[in-house]
Amino acid sequence: MKILVCISHVPDTTSKINFTDDNTQFDTNGVQFVINPNDEFGLTRSMWFKEKQGATVDVVNVGGPETEPTLRKALAIGADSAIRVNTPATDGFQVAKQLAKVVTDGGYDLVIAGRESIDYNGGMVPGMLAGLLKANFVNTCINLEVEGNEAKAIREIDGGKESVTTYLPLVIGAQKGLVEESDLRIPNMRGIMQARKKPMNVVEPEEVAVQTSIAKFEKPEPKGAVKLVDPDNLDELINLLHNEAKVI
């Protein structure tokens, strides 16, 4: 089985976020980038298929040279080779089109992508990719087993879980639950050294018309001051909830 894991290069959630050019561009200065958490769950699950079933695992990213350290980390975790599509990620459709070309050229059986990235939270790429490939698709996937050409998955739905049976080729939208957080792997020194020798293939992008553009970024309003109330003074608490917070 050939597996392709899609890796997004995203800011660490502890990074301080700023914008430039009249709030139209994300300022990357001083920002630490990491593997998108939903992608990391998928990558970890792919390592299970590699170790238990002898699958080959490649990782792919759409982005410039600045994303290569993130791909190298994925190689250090255990992926066999990396592919970087040499173009900035501009919108979901453009990314899906680039990934579809990689999947088609590589003949992959299973594609694992995070259900969404934590930077833009678009949640579009896995579904678009499956549509472009005319492949089966399971989103919000929290469990996956593959035997031969058959896949059994569990996906999270509103108020519960749904078990489905489908077939390869298959695209998965992975999320927390596909593996436990305790199963996530931290690259060790041996893995880091091996990653330096693994292939990093740079491919040129397909010509794709950009469907959307960013008009402006806006930060959330700063949180207001906290007002402490004596728990024994219920009259004051009721007055504040009624006249200031206006929730009662």
CSV table of C-alpha atoms in Angstrom, one decimal:
chain,number,residue,atom,x,y,z
A,1,MET,CA,0.0,0.0,0.0
A,2,LYS,CA,1.3,3.4,-1.0
A,3,ILE,CA,0.3,6.2,1.4
A,4,LEU,CA,0.6,9.9,0.9
A,5,VAL,CA,0.3,12.2,4.0
A,6,CYS,CA,-0.4,15.9,3.3
A,7,ILE,CA,1.5,18.1,5.6
A,8,SER,CA,0.6,21.8,6.3
A,9,HIS,CA,3.3,24.1,7.6
A,10,VAL,CA,1.4,26.2,10.3
A,11,PRO,CA,2.3,28.6,13.1
A,12,ASP,CA,2.6,27.2,16.5
A,13,THR,CA,-0.5,28.2,18.5
A,14,THR,CA,1.7,29.9,21.1
A,15,SER,CA,3.2,32.3,18.6
A,16,LYS,CA,2.3,36.0,18.7
A,17,ILE,CA,0.5,36.9,15.5
A,18,ASN,CA,0.9,40.2,13.6
A,19,PHE,CA,0.0,41.5,10.2
A,20,THR,CA,1.7,43.8,7.8
A,21,ASP,CA,0.9,45.9,4.7
A,22,ASP,CA,-2.3,47.4,6.2
A,23,ASN,CA,-3.3,44.1,7.7
A,24,THR,CA,-3.3,42.3,4.3
A,25,GLN,CA,-0.2,40.1,4.9
A,26,PHE,CA,0.7,37.6,7.7
A,27,ASP,CA,3.9,38.6,9.4
A,28,THR,CA,6.1,35.5,9.8
A,29,ASN,CA,8.9,37.3,11.7
A,30,GLY,CA,9.6,35.5,15.0
A,31,VAL,CA,6.9,32.8,14.3
A,32,GLN,CA,7.7,29.2,15.0
A,33,PHE,CA,6.2,26.8,12.4
A,34,VAL,CA,5.2,23.2,13.1
A,35,ILE,CA,3.4,20.3,11.5
A,36,ASN,CA,-0.4,20.9,11.5
A,37,PRO,CA,-1.7,18.9,14.4
A,38,ASN,CA,-4.5,17.2,12.4
A,39,ASP,CA,-1.8,16.1,9.9
A,40,GLU,CA,0.4,14.8,12.6
A,41,PHE,CA,-2.4,12.5,13.8
A,42,GLY,CA,-2.6,11.2,10.2
A,43,LEU,CA,1.2,10.8,9.9
A,44,THR,CA,1.4,8.9,13.1
A,45,ARG,CA,-1.4,6.5,11.9
A,46,SER,CA,0.5,6.0,8.7
A,47,MET,CA,3.5,4.9,10.7
A,48,TRP,CA,1.4,2.1,12.1
A,49,PHE,CA,0.5,0.9,8.5
A,50,LYS,CA,4.2,1.1,7.6
A,51,GLU,CA,5.3,-1.0,10.6
A,52,LYS,CA,2.4,-3.5,10.7
A,53,GLN,CA,1.7,-3.9,7.0
A,54,GLY,CA,4.8,-2.8,5.2
A,55,ALA,CA,3.2,0.3,3.6
A,56,THR,CA,5.4,3.0,2.1
A,57,VAL,CA,4.7,6.5,3.4
A,58,ASP,CA,5.5,9.7,1.6
A,59,VAL,CA,4.7,13.3,2.8
A,60,VAL,CA,3.8,16.3,0.6
A,61,ASN,CA,3.5,20.0,1.1
A,62,VAL,CA,2.5,22.8,-1.1
A,63,GLY,CA,4.9,25.7,-0.3
A,64,GLY,CA,8.2,27.4,-0.7
A,65,PRO,CA,11.6,26.4,0.6
A,66,GLU,CA,10.7,27.7,4.1
A,67,THR,CA,8.5,24.6,4.6
A,68,GLU,CA,11.3,22.1,4.2
A,69,PRO,CA,12.2,22.0,7.9
A,70,THR,CA,8.6,20.9,8.6
A,71,LEU,CA,8.9,18.1,6.0
A,72,ARG,CA,12.2,17.1,7.4
A,73,LYS,CA,10.6,16.6,10.8
A,74,ALA,CA,8.0,14.4,9.1
A,75,LEU,CA,10.9,12.4,7.6
A,76,ALA,CA,12.5,12.1,11.0
A,77,ILE,CA,9.3,10.7,12.4
A,78,GLY,CA,9.5,7.9,9.9
A,79,ALA,CA,8.2,8.9,6.4
A,80,ASP,CA,10.2,7.4,3.5
A,81,SER,CA,10.4,10.5,1.3
A,82,ALA,CA,9.1,14.0,0.9
A,83,ILE,CA,7.6,16.0,-2.0
A,84,ARG,CA,7.4,19.8,-2.0
A,85,VAL,CA,5.3,21.5,-4.7
A,86,ASN,CA,7.2,24.6,-5.3
A,87,THR,CA,4.5,27.3,-5.0
A,88,PRO,CA,2.9,29.2,-2.2
A,89,ALA,CA,-0.4,27.9,-0.9
A,90,THR,CA,-2.9,30.6,-1.9
A,91,ASP,CA,-6.3,28.9,-1.4
A,92,GLY,CA,-7.9,25.6,-0.8
A,93,PHE,CA,-8.7,24.8,-4.5
A,94,GLN,CA,-5.2,25.7,-5.7
A,95,VAL,CA,-3.7,23.4,-3.0
A,96,ALA,CA,-6.1,20.5,-3.8
A,97,LYS,CA,-5.2,20.8,-7.5
A,98,GLN,CA,-1.5,20.6,-6.8
A,99,LEU,CA,-2.0,17.6,-4.5
A,100,ALA,CA,-4.2,15.8,-7.0
A,101,LYS,CA,-1.4,15.9,-9.6
A,102,VAL,CA,1.1,14.5,-7.0
A,103,VAL,CA,-1.4,11.7,-6.1
A,104,THR,CA,-2.0,10.8,-9.7
A,105,ASP,CA,1.6,10.8,-10.7
A,106,GLY,CA,2.6,8.7,-7.6
A,107,GLY,CA,-0.2,6.2,-7.9
A,108,TYR,CA,-1.1,6.4,-4.2
A,109,ASP,CA,-3.7,4.1,-2.7
A,110,LEU,CA,-4.4,6.1,0.5
A,111,VAL,CA,-4.2,9.8,1.0
A,112,ILE,CA,-4.3,11.1,4.6
A,113,ALA,CA,-4.8,14.9,5.1
A,114,GLY,CA,-5.8,16.7,8.3
A,115,ARG,CA,-9.5,17.7,8.2
A,116,GLU,CA,-8.4,21.3,8.5
A,117,SER,CA,-5.3,23.3,9.2
A,118,ILE,CA,-5.1,25.4,12.4
A,119,ASP,CA,-4.1,28.6,10.6
A,120,TYR,CA,-7.0,29.3,8.2
A,121,ASN,CA,-9.4,26.5,9.4
A,122,GLY,CA,-10.8,26.2,5.9
A,123,GLY,CA,-11.5,22.5,6.0
A,124,MET,CA,-11.8,22.4,2.2
A,125,VAL,CA,-8.7,20.6,0.9
A,126,PRO,CA,-9.5,16.9,1.7
A,127,GLY,CA,-13.0,17.0,0.2
A,128,MET,CA,-11.8,18.9,-2.9
A,129,LEU,CA,-8.9,16.5,-3.3
A,130,ALA,CA,-11.2,13.5,-3.2
A,131,GLY,CA,-13.5,15.1,-5.7
A,132,LEU,CA,-10.7,15.8,-8.1
A,133,LEU,CA,-9.4,12.3,-7.8
A,134,LYS,CA,-12.9,10.7,-7.9
A,135,ALA,CA,-11.8,8.8,-4.8
A,136,ASN,CA,-13.8,7.7,-1.8
A,137,PHE,CA,-13.7,10.1,1.1
A,138,VAL,CA,-14.1,9.9,4.9
A,139,ASN,CA,-13.9,13.2,6.8
A,140,THR,CA,-13.5,13.7,10.6
A,141,CYS,CA,-11.9,10.3,10.8
A,142,ILE,CA,-11.1,9.0,14.2
A,143,ASN,CA,-10.2,5.4,13.4
A,144,LEU,CA,-9.0,3.6,10.3
A,145,GLU,CA,-8.2,0.0,9.4
A,146,VAL,CA,-7.2,-1.3,6.0
A,147,GLU,CA,-7.2,-4.9,4.9
A,148,GLY,CA,-6.3,-5.5,1.2
A,149,ASN,CA,-8.5,-3.1,-0.8
A,150,GLU,CA,-11.1,-2.6,2.0
A,151,ALA,CA,-11.0,0.1,4.6
A,152,LYS,CA,-13.1,0.3,7.7
A,153,ALA,CA,-13.3,3.8,9.3
A,154,ILE,CA,-15.1,5.5,12.2
A,155,ARG,CA,-15.9,9.2,11.8
A,156,GLU,CA,-17.1,11.7,14.2
A,157,ILE,CA,-20.6,13.1,13.6
A,158,ASP,CA,-22.9,15.5,15.5
A,159,GLY,CA,-23.8,13.7,18.7
A,160,GLY,CA,-22.0,10.5,18.0
A,161,LYS,CA,-19.8,8.3,15.8
A,162,GLU,CA,-20.5,6.6,12.4
A,163,SER,CA,-18.8,3.4,11.2
A,164,VAL,CA,-18.3,3.1,7.5
A,165,THR,CA,-16.8,0.5,5.1
A,166,THR,CA,-15.3,1.7,1.9
A,167,TYR,CA,-12.5,0.9,-0.6
A,168,LEU,CA,-9.2,2.2,-1.9
A,169,PRO,CA,-8.4,4.6,-3.4
A,170,LEU,CA,-9.4,6.6,-0.4
A,171,VAL,CA,-8.9,10.1,1.0
A,172,ILE,CA,-9.1,10.6,4.7
A,173,GLY,CA,-9.7,13.8,6.7
A,174,ALA,CA,-7.8,13.0,9.9
A,175,GLN,CA,-8.3,14.6,13.3
A,176,LYS,CA,-7.6,14.0,17.0
A,177,GLY,CA,-8.7,10.5,17.9
A,178,LEU,CA,-7.2,8.8,14.8
A,179,VAL,CA,-4.4,8.1,17.3
A,180,GLU,CA,-4.0,9.1,20.9
A,181,GLU,CA,-2.0,12.2,21.7
A,182,SER,CA,0.3,9.9,23.7
A,183,ASP,CA,1.1,8.0,20.5
A,184,LEU,CA,2.5,11.1,18.7
A,185,ARG,CA,6.2,10.7,18.0
A,186,ILE,CA,9.0,13.0,18.8
A,187,PRO,CA,11.9,12.6,16.4
A,188,ASN,CA,15.0,11.1,18.1
A,189,MET,CA,18.6,11.7,17.0
A,190,ARG,CA,18.7,8.6,14.9
A,191,GLY,CA,15.6,9.7,13.0
A,192,ILE,CA,16.9,13.2,12.5
A,193,MET,CA,20.2,11.9,11.1
A,194,GLN,CA,18.3,9.5,8.8
A,195,ALA,CA,16.0,12.2,7.6
A,196,ARG,CA,19.0,14.1,6.2
A,197,LYS,CA,19.6,11.3,3.7
A,198,LYS,CA,16.0,10.7,2.7
A,199,PRO,CA,14.8,12.2,-0.7
A,200,MET,CA,13.3,15.7,-0.7
A,201,ASN,CA,11.8,15.9,-4.2
A,202,VAL,CA,10.8,19.4,-5.4
A,203,VAL,CA,8.3,19.5,-8.2
A,204,GLU,CA,7.0,22.5,-10.2
A,205,PRO,CA,3.4,23.4,-9.8
A,206,GLU,CA,0.4,23.0,-12.1
A,207,GLU,CA,-1.0,26.2,-13.6
A,208,VAL,CA,-4.1,26.9,-11.5
A,209,ALA,CA,-6.3,30.0,-11.4
A,210,VAL,CA,-6.6,31.4,-7.9
A,211,GLN,CA,-10.2,31.3,-6.8
A,212,THR,CA,-10.1,33.5,-3.7
A,213,SER,CA,-7.9,36.2,-2.3
A,214,ILE,CA,-7.4,37.7,1.2
A,215,ALA,CA,-8.9,41.2,1.5
A,216,LYS,CA,-7.8,41.9,5.1
A,217,PHE,CA,-7.0,40.3,8.5
A,218,GLU,CA,-8.6,41.5,11.7
A,219,LYS,CA,-7.5,40.5,15.2
A,220,PRO,CA,-10.2,39.6,17.8
A,221,GLU,CA,-11.2,42.4,20.2
A,222,PRO,CA,-9.1,42.4,23.4
A,223,LYS,CA,-10.7,40.8,26.3
A,224,GLY,CA,-12.2,43.1,28.8
A,225,ALA,CA,-11.2,43.4,32.4
A,226,VAL,CA,-12.4,40.8,34.9
A,227,LYS,CA,-14.6,42.1,37.7
A,228,LEU,CA,-14.4,40.0,40.9
A,229,VAL,CA,-17.5,39.8,43.1
A,230,ASP,CA,-17.8,38.6,46.7
A,231,PRO,CA,-19.6,35.2,46.4
A,232,ASP,CA,-21.6,36.2,49.5
A,233,ASN,CA,-22.9,39.4,47.9
A,234,LEU,CA,-25.6,37.9,45.6
A,235,ASP,CA,-27.4,41.2,45.2
A,236,GLU,CA,-24.3,42.8,43.6
A,237,LEU,CA,-23.8,39.8,41.4
A,238,ILE,CA,-27.4,39.9,40.2
A,239,ASN,CA,-27.1,43.6,39.6
A,240,LEU,CA,-24.0,43.2,37.4
A,241,LEU,CA,-25.4,40.3,35.4
A,242,HIS,CA,-28.6,42.3,34.8
A,243,ASN,CA,-27.3,45.8,34.1
A,244,GLU,CA,-23.7,45.3,32.9
A,245,ALA,CA,-23.4,41.9,31.3
A,246,LYS,CA,-27.1,42.0,30.3
A,247,VAL,CA,-27.4,38.2,30.4
A,248,ILE,CA,-30.4,38.1,32.7
